[in-house]
PDB file of C-alpha atoms in Angstrom:
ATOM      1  CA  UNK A   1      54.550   3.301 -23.927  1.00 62.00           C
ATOM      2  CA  UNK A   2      51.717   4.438 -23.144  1.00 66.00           C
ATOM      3  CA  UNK A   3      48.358   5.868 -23.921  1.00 76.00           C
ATOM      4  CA  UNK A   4      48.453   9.835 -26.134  1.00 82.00           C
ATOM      5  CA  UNK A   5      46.232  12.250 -24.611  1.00 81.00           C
ATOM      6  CA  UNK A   6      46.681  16.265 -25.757  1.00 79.00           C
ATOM      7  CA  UNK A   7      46.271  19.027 -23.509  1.00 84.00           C
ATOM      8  CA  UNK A   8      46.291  19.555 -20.264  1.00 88.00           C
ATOM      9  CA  UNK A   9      45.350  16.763 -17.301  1.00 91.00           C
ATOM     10  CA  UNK A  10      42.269  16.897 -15.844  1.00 92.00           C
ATOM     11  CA  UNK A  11      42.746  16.962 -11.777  1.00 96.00           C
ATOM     12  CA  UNK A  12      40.617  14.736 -10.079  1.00 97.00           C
ATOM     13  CA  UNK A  13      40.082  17.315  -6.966  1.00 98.00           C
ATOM     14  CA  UNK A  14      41.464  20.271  -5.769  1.00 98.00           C
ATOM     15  CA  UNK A  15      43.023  19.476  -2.393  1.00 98.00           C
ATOM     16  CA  UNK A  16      44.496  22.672   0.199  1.00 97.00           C
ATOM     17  CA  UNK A  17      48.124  22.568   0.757  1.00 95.00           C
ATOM     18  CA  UNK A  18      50.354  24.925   2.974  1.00 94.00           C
ATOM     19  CA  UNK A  19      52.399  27.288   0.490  1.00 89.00           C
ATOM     20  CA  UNK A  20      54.973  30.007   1.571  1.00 87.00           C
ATOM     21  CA  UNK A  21      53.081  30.374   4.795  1.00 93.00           C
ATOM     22  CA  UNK A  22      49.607  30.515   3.512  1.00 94.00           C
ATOM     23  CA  UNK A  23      47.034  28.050   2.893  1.00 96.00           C
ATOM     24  CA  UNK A  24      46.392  27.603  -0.807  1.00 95.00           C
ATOM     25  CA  UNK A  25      43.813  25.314  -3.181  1.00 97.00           C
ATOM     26  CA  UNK A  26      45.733  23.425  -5.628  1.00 98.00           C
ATOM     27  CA  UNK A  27      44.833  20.835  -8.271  1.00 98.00           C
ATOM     28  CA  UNK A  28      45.031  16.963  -7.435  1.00 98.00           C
ATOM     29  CA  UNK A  29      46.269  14.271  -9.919  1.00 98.00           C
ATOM     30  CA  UNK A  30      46.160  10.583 -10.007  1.00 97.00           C
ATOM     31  CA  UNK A  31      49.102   9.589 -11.611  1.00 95.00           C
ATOM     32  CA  UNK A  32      47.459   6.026 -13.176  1.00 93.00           C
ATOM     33  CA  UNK A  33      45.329   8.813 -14.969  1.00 94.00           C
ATOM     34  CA  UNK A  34      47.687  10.587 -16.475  1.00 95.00           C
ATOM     35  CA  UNK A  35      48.280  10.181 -20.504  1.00 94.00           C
ATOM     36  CA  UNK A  36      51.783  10.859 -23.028  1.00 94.00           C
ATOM     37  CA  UNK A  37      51.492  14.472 -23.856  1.00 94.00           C
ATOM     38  CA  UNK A  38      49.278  15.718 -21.182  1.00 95.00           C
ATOM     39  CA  UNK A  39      50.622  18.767 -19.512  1.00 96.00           C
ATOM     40  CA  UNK A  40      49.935  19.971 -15.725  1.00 96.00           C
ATOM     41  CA  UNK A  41      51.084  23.975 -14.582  1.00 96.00           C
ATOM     42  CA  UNK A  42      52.551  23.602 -10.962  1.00 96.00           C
ATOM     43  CA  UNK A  43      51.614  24.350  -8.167  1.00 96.00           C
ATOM     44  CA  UNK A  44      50.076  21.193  -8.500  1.00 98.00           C
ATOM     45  CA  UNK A  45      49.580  17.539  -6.050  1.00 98.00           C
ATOM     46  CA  UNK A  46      50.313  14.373  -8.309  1.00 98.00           C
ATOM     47  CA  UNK A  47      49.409  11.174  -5.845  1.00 97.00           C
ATOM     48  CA  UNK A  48      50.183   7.427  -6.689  1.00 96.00           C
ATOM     49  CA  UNK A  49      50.175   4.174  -4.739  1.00 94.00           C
ATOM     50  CA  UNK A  50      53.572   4.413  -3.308  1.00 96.00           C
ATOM     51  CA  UNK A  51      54.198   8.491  -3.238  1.00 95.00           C
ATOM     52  CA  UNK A  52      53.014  11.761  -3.602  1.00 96.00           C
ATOM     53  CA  UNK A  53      55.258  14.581  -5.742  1.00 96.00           C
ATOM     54  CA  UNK A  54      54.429  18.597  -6.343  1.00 95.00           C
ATOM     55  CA  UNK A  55      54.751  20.458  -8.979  1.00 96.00           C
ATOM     56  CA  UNK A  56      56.071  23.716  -7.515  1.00 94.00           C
ATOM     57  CA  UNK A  57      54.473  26.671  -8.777  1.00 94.00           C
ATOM     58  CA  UNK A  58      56.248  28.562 -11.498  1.00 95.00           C
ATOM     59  CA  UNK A  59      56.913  24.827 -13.334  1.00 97.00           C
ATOM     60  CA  UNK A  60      54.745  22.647 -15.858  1.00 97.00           C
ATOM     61  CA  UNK A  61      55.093  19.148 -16.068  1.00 97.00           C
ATOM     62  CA  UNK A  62      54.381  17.178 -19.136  1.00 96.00           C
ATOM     63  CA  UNK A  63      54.075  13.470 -19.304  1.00 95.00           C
ATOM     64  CA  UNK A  64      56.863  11.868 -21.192  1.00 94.00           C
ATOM     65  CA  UNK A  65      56.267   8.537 -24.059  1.00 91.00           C
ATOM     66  CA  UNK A  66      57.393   6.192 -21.082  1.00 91.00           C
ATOM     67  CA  UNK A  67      55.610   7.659 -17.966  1.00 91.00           C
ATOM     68  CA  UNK A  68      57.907  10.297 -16.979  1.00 95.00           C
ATOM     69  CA  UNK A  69      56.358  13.791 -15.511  1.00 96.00           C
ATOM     70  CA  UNK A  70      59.132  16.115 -17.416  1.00 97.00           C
ATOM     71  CA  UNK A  71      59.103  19.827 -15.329  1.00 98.00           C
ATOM     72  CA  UNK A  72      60.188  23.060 -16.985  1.00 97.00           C
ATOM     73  CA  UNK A  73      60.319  26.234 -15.953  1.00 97.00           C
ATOM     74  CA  UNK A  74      57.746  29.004 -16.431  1.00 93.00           C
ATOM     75  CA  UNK A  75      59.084  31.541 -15.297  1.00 81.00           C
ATOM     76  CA  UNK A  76      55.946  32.431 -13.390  1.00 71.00           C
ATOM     77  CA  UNK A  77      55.041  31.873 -10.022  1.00 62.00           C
TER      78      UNK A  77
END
């Protein structure tokens, strides 16, 4: 298990990224950094050593007890 943290994430960076045909500044997450609990509101970057994953816009993530970034639906977008 590991660490509780409340809230959401804090992004390390924002990075740009290519959305739907326009260019777009989104929030950057390490995912070592990321704590049980913590929440992140796509569109968002997550990076780790051996991949990268988004968090489309219109989702939040939340990280799970056991490490697991668990997306729902907003319905925003």
């Amino acid at each position: 298990d590991l660490t509780t943290g409340t809230g959401p994430a804090e992004p390390v960076r924002e990075i740009e990224v290519r959305l739907e045909g326009e260019t777009r500044a989104v929030p950057l997450y390490e995912r070592h950094r990321l704590l049980t609990g913590q929440t992140l509101a796509g569109p968002a970057v997550i990076a780790q050593a051996d991949t990268t994953s988004c968090i489309p816009g219109g989702f939040r993530g939340e990280v799970d007890r056991r490490g697991n970034i668990v997306l729902t639906t907003t319905g925003e977008n």
